[in-house]
Each structure stands twice: as structure tokens, then as C-alpha cells.
PDB file of C-alpha atoms in Angstrom:
ATOM      1  CA  MET A 150       0.072   0.104  -0.100  1.00  0.00           C
ATOM      2  CA  SER A 151       1.458   3.111  -0.996  1.00  0.00           C
ATOM      3  CA  PRO A 152       2.022   6.416  -0.420  1.00  0.00           C
ATOM      4  CA  ALA A 153       5.487   5.643   0.313  1.00  0.00           C
ATOM      5  CA  VAL A 154       6.120   8.527   1.828  1.00  0.00           C
ATOM      6  CA  PRO A 155       8.867   9.828   3.643  1.00  0.00           C
ATOM      7  CA  ALA A 156       8.252  10.665   7.231  1.00  0.00           C
ATOM      8  CA  ASP A 157      10.486  14.020   6.595  1.00  0.00           C
ATOM      9  CA  ALA A 158       8.789  14.626   3.057  1.00  0.00           C
ATOM     10  CA  PRO A 159       8.315  18.276   3.627  1.00  0.00           C
ATOM     11  CA  THR A 160       4.649  19.804   3.047  1.00  0.00           C
ATOM     12  CA  ARG A 161       3.609  22.079   0.217  1.00  0.00           C
ATOM     13  CA  ALA A 162       0.273  22.811  -0.228  1.00  0.00           C
ATOM     14  CA  VAL A 163      -1.446  22.221  -3.746  1.00  0.00           C
ATOM     15  CA  ASP A 164      -4.385  22.727  -5.029  1.00  0.00           C
ATOM     16  CA  VAL A 165      -5.736  19.358  -5.598  1.00  0.00           C
ATOM     17  CA  ALA A 166      -8.917  18.349  -7.152  1.00  0.00           C
ATOM     18  CA  VAL A 167     -10.359  14.686  -7.291  1.00  0.00           C
ATOM     19  CA  ARG A 168     -12.394  12.778 -10.020  1.00  0.00           C
ATOM     20  CA  ASP A 169     -13.667   9.138 -10.912  1.00  0.00           C
ATOM     21  CA  VAL A 170     -11.164   7.430 -12.990  1.00  0.00           C
ATOM     22  CA  ARG A 171     -10.824   7.593 -17.082  1.00  0.00           C
ATOM     23  CA  ALA A 172      -9.813   5.341 -19.640  1.00  0.00           C
ATOM     24  CA  ASP A 173      -7.142   7.774 -20.830  1.00  0.00           C
ATOM     25  CA  ASP A 174      -5.843   7.838 -17.138  1.00  0.00           C
ATOM     26  CA  LEU A 175      -4.388   4.505 -17.198  1.00  0.00           C
ATOM     27  CA  PRO A 176      -1.299   4.091 -18.610  1.00  0.00           C
ATOM     28  CA  LEU A 177      -0.186   6.957 -16.436  1.00  0.00           C
ATOM     29  CA  LEU A 178      -1.717   5.024 -13.246  1.00  0.00           C
ATOM     30  CA  ALA A 179      -0.022   1.982 -14.138  1.00  0.00           C
ATOM     31  CA  ALA A 180       2.991   3.473 -14.178  1.00  0.00           C
ATOM     32  CA  LEU A 181       2.607   5.202 -11.251  1.00  0.00           C
ATOM     33  CA  ASN A 182       1.708   2.201  -9.059  1.00  0.00           C
ATOM     34  CA  ASP A 183       4.497   0.177 -10.795  1.00  0.00           C
ATOM     35  CA  ALA A 184       6.929   2.595  -9.806  1.00  0.00           C
ATOM     36  CA  ALA A 185       5.694   2.241  -6.330  1.00  0.00           C
ATOM     37  CA  ALA A 186       6.387  -1.362  -5.789  1.00  0.00           C
ATOM     38  CA  PRO A 187       6.478  -2.938  -3.673  1.00  0.00           C
ATOM     39  CA  ALA A 188       4.840  -0.495  -1.432  1.00  0.00           C
ATOM     40  CA  VAL A 189       1.173  -1.931  -3.851  1.00  0.00           C
ATOM     41  CA  ASN A 190       2.130  -4.435  -6.307  1.00  0.00           C
ATOM     42  CA  ALA A 191       2.564  -4.095  -9.713  1.00  0.00           C
ATOM     43  CA  LEU A 192       0.142  -4.442 -11.896  1.00  0.00           C
ATOM     44  CA  GLY A 193       0.832  -3.274 -15.152  1.00  0.00           C
ATOM     45  CA  LEU A 194      -1.093  -1.923 -17.769  1.00  0.00           C
ATOM     46  CA  ASP A 195      -3.570  -4.979 -18.572  1.00  0.00           C
ATOM     47  CA  GLY A 196      -4.007  -5.816 -15.039  1.00  0.00           C
ATOM     48  CA  LEU A 197      -4.940  -2.335 -13.758  1.00  0.00           C
ATOM     49  CA  THR A 198      -6.892  -2.097 -16.663  1.00  0.00           C
ATOM     50  CA  ALA A 199      -9.294  -5.621 -15.519  1.00  0.00           C
ATOM     51  CA  HIS A 200      -9.030  -4.266 -11.813  1.00  0.00           C
ATOM     52  CA  VAL A 201     -10.685  -0.615 -11.810  1.00  0.00           C
ATOM     53  CA  PRO A 202     -14.493  -1.873 -13.573  1.00  0.00           C
ATOM     54  CA  ALA A 203     -14.537  -3.868 -10.310  1.00  0.00           C
ATOM     55  CA  CYS A 204     -13.876  -0.903  -8.154  1.00  0.00           C
ATOM     56  CA  ASP A 205     -16.803   1.141  -5.886  1.00  0.00           C
ATOM     57  CA  ALA A 206     -14.059   3.919  -5.467  1.00  0.00           C
ATOM     58  CA  ALA A 207     -11.143   4.033  -8.450  1.00  0.00           C
ATOM     59  CA  LEU A 208     -10.164   7.999  -7.763  1.00  0.00           C
ATOM     60  CA  VAL A 209      -7.521  10.160  -9.473  1.00  0.00           C
ATOM     61  CA  ALA A 210      -6.116  13.335  -7.599  1.00  0.00           C
ATOM     62  CA  HIS A 211      -4.851  16.092 -10.145  1.00  0.00           C
ATOM     63  CA  ALA A 212      -4.051  19.880 -10.243  1.00  0.00           C
ATOM     64  CA  GLY A 213      -4.792  20.953 -13.201  1.00  0.00           C
ATOM     65  CA  ASP A 214      -4.211  18.248 -16.662  1.00  0.00           C
ATOM     66  CA  GLU A 215      -1.551  16.829 -13.858  1.00  0.00           C
ATOM     67  CA  VAL A 216      -2.271  13.659 -12.352  1.00  0.00           C
ATOM     68  CA  LEU A 217      -0.773  13.227  -8.941  1.00  0.00           C
ATOM     69  CA  GLY A 218      -1.859  10.342  -7.652  1.00  0.00           C
ATOM     70  CA  PHE A 219      -4.822   7.675  -7.704  1.00  0.00           C
ATOM     71  CA  LEU A 220      -6.331   5.367  -5.039  1.00  0.00           C
ATOM     72  CA  LEU A 221      -8.469   2.078  -5.855  1.00  0.00           C
ATOM     73  CA  ALA A 222     -11.588   1.103  -3.225  1.00  0.00           C
ATOM     74  CA  LEU A 223     -13.874  -1.850  -3.543  1.00  0.00           C
ATOM     75  CA  ALA A 224     -17.280  -2.478  -0.958  1.00  0.00           C
ATOM     76  CA  PRO A 225     -18.407  -5.532   0.373  1.00  0.00           C
ATOM     77  CA  GLY A 226     -19.198  -8.510  -1.669  1.00  0.00           C
ATOM     78  CA  ALA A 227     -16.855  -7.702  -4.263  1.00  0.00           C
ATOM     79  CA  HIS A 228     -15.267 -10.153  -6.237  1.00  0.00           C
ATOM     80  CA  TYR A 229     -11.726  -9.913  -5.587  1.00  0.00           C
ATOM     81  CA  THR A 230      -9.069 -11.928  -4.526  1.00  0.00           C
ATOM     82  CA  SER A 231      -6.853 -10.493  -1.935  1.00  0.00           C
ATOM     83  CA  GLU A 232      -5.617 -11.763   1.273  1.00  0.00           C
ATOM     84  CA  ASN A 233      -5.726  -8.609   2.811  1.00  0.00           C
ATOM     85  CA  TYR A 234      -9.904  -7.875   1.273  1.00  0.00           C
ATOM     86  CA  ARG A 235     -10.830 -11.157   2.019  1.00  0.00           C
ATOM     87  CA  TRP A 236      -9.437 -10.593   5.672  1.00  0.00           C
ATOM     88  CA  PHE A 237     -11.714  -7.114   6.188  1.00  0.00           C
ATOM     89  CA  SER A 238     -14.260  -9.015   4.946  1.00  0.00           C
ATOM     90  CA  GLN A 239     -14.653 -11.485   7.547  1.00  0.00           C
ATOM     91  CA  HIS A 240     -13.460  -9.542  10.530  1.00  0.00           C
ATOM     92  CA  ARG A 241     -14.375  -5.782   9.585  1.00  0.00           C
ATOM     93  CA  PRO A 242     -17.910  -5.942   7.690  1.00  0.00           C
ATOM     94  CA  GLY A 243     -19.483  -2.538   6.419  1.00  0.00           C
ATOM     95  CA  SER A 244     -15.856  -1.168   5.059  1.00  0.00           C
ATOM     96  CA  LEU A 245     -14.832   0.285   1.727  1.00  0.00           C
ATOM     97  CA  TYR A 246     -11.617  -1.534   1.598  1.00  0.00           C
ATOM     98  CA  VAL A 247      -8.790   0.940  -0.395  1.00  0.00           C
ATOM     99  CA  ASP A 248      -6.411  -1.758  -2.228  1.00  0.00           C
ATOM    100  CA  ARG A 249      -4.049   0.982  -2.812  1.00  0.00           C
ATOM    101  CA  ILE A 250      -3.459   4.043  -3.241  1.00  0.00           C
ATOM    102  CA  VAL A 251      -0.273   6.051  -4.991  1.00  0.00           C
ATOM    103  CA  VAL A 252       1.001   9.601  -4.878  1.00  0.00           C
ATOM    104  CA  ALA A 253       3.778  11.145  -7.353  1.00  0.00           C
ATOM    105  CA  PRO A 254       6.709  11.140  -5.728  1.00  0.00           C
ATOM    106  CA  HIS A 255       7.195  14.501  -6.406  1.00  0.00           C
ATOM    107  CA  ALA A 256       4.009  15.197  -4.951  1.00  0.00           C
ATOM    108  CA  HIS A 257       4.164  13.497  -1.675  1.00  0.00           C
ATOM    109  CA  GLY A 258       3.801  15.905   1.172  1.00  0.00           C
ATOM    110  CA  SER A 259       1.245  18.116  -0.604  1.00  0.00           C
ATOM    111  CA  GLY A 260      -2.002  17.132   0.521  1.00  0.00           C
ATOM    112  CA  VAL A 261      -3.077  14.839  -2.169  1.00  0.00           C
ATOM    113  CA  GLY A 262      -3.366  11.550  -0.191  1.00  0.00           C
ATOM    114  CA  ARG A 263      -5.507  13.284   2.365  1.00  0.00           C
ATOM    115  CA  ALA A 264      -7.410  14.348  -1.178  1.00  0.00           C
ATOM    116  CA  LEU A 265      -8.048  10.851  -2.052  1.00  0.00           C
ATOM    117  CA  TYR A 266      -9.110   9.697   1.082  1.00  0.00           C
ATOM    118  CA  ALA A 267     -11.111  12.477   2.037  1.00  0.00           C
ATOM    119  CA  ALA A 268     -12.877  11.542  -1.374  1.00  0.00           C
ATOM    120  CA  ALA A 269     -13.033   7.872  -0.518  1.00  0.00           C
ATOM    121  CA  ASP A 270     -14.789   8.533   2.619  1.00  0.00           C
ATOM    122  CA  ALA A 271     -17.472  10.560   0.513  1.00  0.00           C
ATOM    123  CA  ARG A 272     -17.785   7.251  -1.783  1.00  0.00           C
ATOM    124  CA  ALA A 273     -18.089   5.370   1.678  1.00  0.00           C
ATOM    125  CA  ARG A 274     -20.708   7.311   3.483  1.00  0.00           C
ATOM    126  CA  ALA A 275     -22.422   7.307   0.047  1.00  0.00           C
ATOM    127  CA  LEU A 276     -22.294   3.408   0.252  1.00  0.00           C
ATOM    128  CA  GLY A 277     -23.733   3.227   3.738  1.00  0.00           C
ATOM    129  CA  LEU A 278     -20.677   2.070   5.049  1.00  0.00           C
ATOM    130  CA  ALA A 279     -18.856   2.833   8.815  1.00  0.00           C
ATOM    131  CA  ARG A 280     -15.337   2.664   8.120  1.00  0.00           C
ATOM    132  CA  VAL A 281     -12.748   2.613   5.749  1.00  0.00           C
ATOM    133  CA  THR A 282      -9.820  -0.231   6.067  1.00  0.00           C
ATOM    134  CA  CYS A 283      -6.299  -0.302   4.541  1.00  0.00           C
ATOM    135  CA  GLU A 284      -2.961  -2.319   4.813  1.00  0.00           C
ATOM    136  CA  VAL A 285       0.832  -1.138   5.129  1.00  0.00           C
ATOM    137  CA  ASN A 286       3.372  -3.041   4.321  1.00  0.00           C
ATOM    138  CA  LEU A 287       5.810  -3.778   7.541  1.00  0.00           C
ATOM    139  CA  ASP A 288       7.764  -6.343   5.557  1.00  0.00           C
ATOM    140  CA  PRO A 289       8.856  -5.149   3.391  1.00  0.00           C
ATOM    141  CA  PRO A 290       8.681  -2.187   5.162  1.00  0.00           C
ATOM    142  CA  ASN A 291       6.961   1.370   4.465  1.00  0.00           C
ATOM    143  CA  PRO A 292       7.497   3.402   7.790  1.00  0.00           C
ATOM    144  CA  GLY A 293       6.126   6.544   5.466  1.00  0.00           C
ATOM    145  CA  SER A 294       2.671   5.303   4.872  1.00  0.00           C
ATOM    146  CA  SER A 295       2.386   4.163   8.411  1.00  0.00           C
ATOM    147  CA  ALA A 296       3.283   7.242   9.508  1.00  0.00           C
ATOM    148  CA  PHE A 297       0.665   8.495   6.723  1.00  0.00           C
ATOM    149  CA  HIS A 298      -2.587   6.942   8.011  1.00  0.00           C
ATOM    150  CA  ALA A 299      -1.433   6.958  11.612  1.00  0.00           C
ATOM    151  CA  ARG A 300      -2.155  11.112  10.756  1.00  0.00           C
ATOM    152  CA  LEU A 301      -4.955   9.975   9.506  1.00  0.00           C
ATOM    153  CA  GLY A 302      -6.624   8.248  12.355  1.00  0.00           C
ATOM    154  CA  PHE A 303      -6.471   4.494  11.526  1.00  0.00           C
ATOM    155  CA  ALA A 304      -5.663   1.957  13.768  1.00  0.00           C
ATOM    156  CA  ARG A 305      -4.142  -0.960  13.800  1.00  0.00           C
ATOM    157  CA  VAL A 306      -7.064  -3.774  13.623  1.00  0.00           C
ATOM    158  CA  GLY A 307      -4.525  -6.652  13.206  1.00  0.00           C
ATOM    159  CA  GLU A 308      -1.362  -8.163  11.373  1.00  0.00           C
ATOM    160  CA  LEU A 309      -1.227 -10.601   8.614  1.00  0.00           C
ATOM    161  CA  ASP A 310       1.640 -12.444   6.315  1.00  0.00           C
ATOM    162  CA  THR A 311       0.601 -12.710   3.059  1.00  0.00           C
ATOM    163  CA  LYS A 312       1.601 -13.529  -0.074  1.00  0.00           C
ATOM    164  CA  ASP A 313       2.994 -17.122   0.855  1.00  0.00           C
ATOM    165  CA  GLY A 314       4.316 -15.060   3.954  1.00  0.00           C
ATOM    166  CA  THR A 315       6.498 -13.023   1.582  1.00  0.00           C
ATOM    167  CA  VAL A 316       5.115 -10.099   3.076  1.00  0.00           C
ATOM    168  CA  ARG A 317       3.511  -8.860   6.611  1.00  0.00           C
ATOM    169  CA  VAL A 318       1.632  -5.968   6.409  1.00  0.00           C
ATOM    170  CA  GLU A 319      -0.663  -4.193   9.203  1.00  0.00           C
ATOM    171  CA  LEU A 320      -4.457  -3.849   9.063  1.00  0.00           C
ATOM    172  CA  LEU A 321      -5.819  -0.613   9.432  1.00  0.00           C
ATOM    173  CA  GLU A 322      -8.855   0.525   9.955  1.00  0.00           C
ATOM    174  CA  ARG A 323     -10.862   3.896  10.723  1.00  0.00           C
ATOM    175  CA  SER A 324     -14.196   5.169  11.459  1.00  0.00           C
ATOM    176  CA  LEU A 325     -16.560   7.525   9.642  1.00  0.00           C
ATOM    177  CA  ASP A 326     -17.357   8.611  12.892  1.00  0.00           C
ATOM    178  CA  ALA A 327     -13.888   9.808  13.723  1.00  0.00           C
ATOM    179  CA  GLY A 328     -13.322  11.778  10.356  1.00  0.00           C
ATOM    180  CA  ALA A 329     -10.065  12.781   8.619  1.00  0.00           C
ATOM    181  CA  ARG A 330      -7.914  14.348  10.803  1.00  0.00           C
TER     182      ARG A 330
END
């Protein structure tokens, strides 16, 4: 899970807007996604193109014509084989599961991730869901993303070994009653 934001990333405000993903976004989003590995798993253009239609929130953050990041999330009942999604479906029903959030490296610390999560929260509320969930890699470590999610009010609700024990994640949740911080 991204963003792989350094803990000491500078904060610089950017006028960020969020909209739904369009087909013409997919090549750039696939490149952003794959460059963020191992914080998120690489999908390639074909994998991302196949995944986006299954998402209940497929969001792009942009400033003018410049794409700065994206977020993909699924509501309960999606046909998705992710071990993390299955865990949340079983243990935290009623959640919008954020499968990935990726922010362009030059936009880290500029409010892009917050804007994407604010839009995801709005989508979750519109779907009648009580919380937003996600996971962040512990091994390989992604301390920037862990710190980012903690600042947004996410709390650890578990840990899980995935990908045949090659990846360990922390499972995070935020109640929409708590709101973004």
C-alpha cells in the first residue's frame, strides 16, 4: 500500500482536485503504480485495466491536467481475491477497503493523499459504510505510509502474512464517525 511517503517529507500545499478515473488515465496510473512497488503490487496496464471496473471508488487526484495520484477501493461483496480484502470482509464487514493509494513522488507531502482519502470517505458514506480499511506493508517496511495513515486516524486492528509469507502487513481501520484528522 502506498504512499511511500518519507516521514520527513516537506509539506507543500497544492490545489488538488479529485475525480473518477477515466480510460485515458490508465497508462499513467499503471506506470505510477508499478513504480511504487513493493509498497503496492505491480499490475501493469492490463492488470490495472481489468481491476478498475471492479472498484467502487477509482479516484484520481490532479492539479489542472497533471495527475498526482490515485486510489482504488472496493465495497463489501466484490469479487476480489486479495488476502487482505478477504480478511477485512470476514473481520470488519461494512468497510470500504482501500486496495491501493499511490501518490507521485514529487507530490508527497502536498495534500494529495489526504484529498484522495477525503473523497474515499465521501464515497464510503454514500454507500452506507461505517469505516475505511487498508493495509500497509510491515515487511518489506513502508514507515512513511504507516505514519501517514496514523496521522489520518487509522488504527491497527491486526497483522497478516501474505504472498506465501513473503509480505507482512498491518491491517488498519478508521471509523467514519471519527473523520479525517
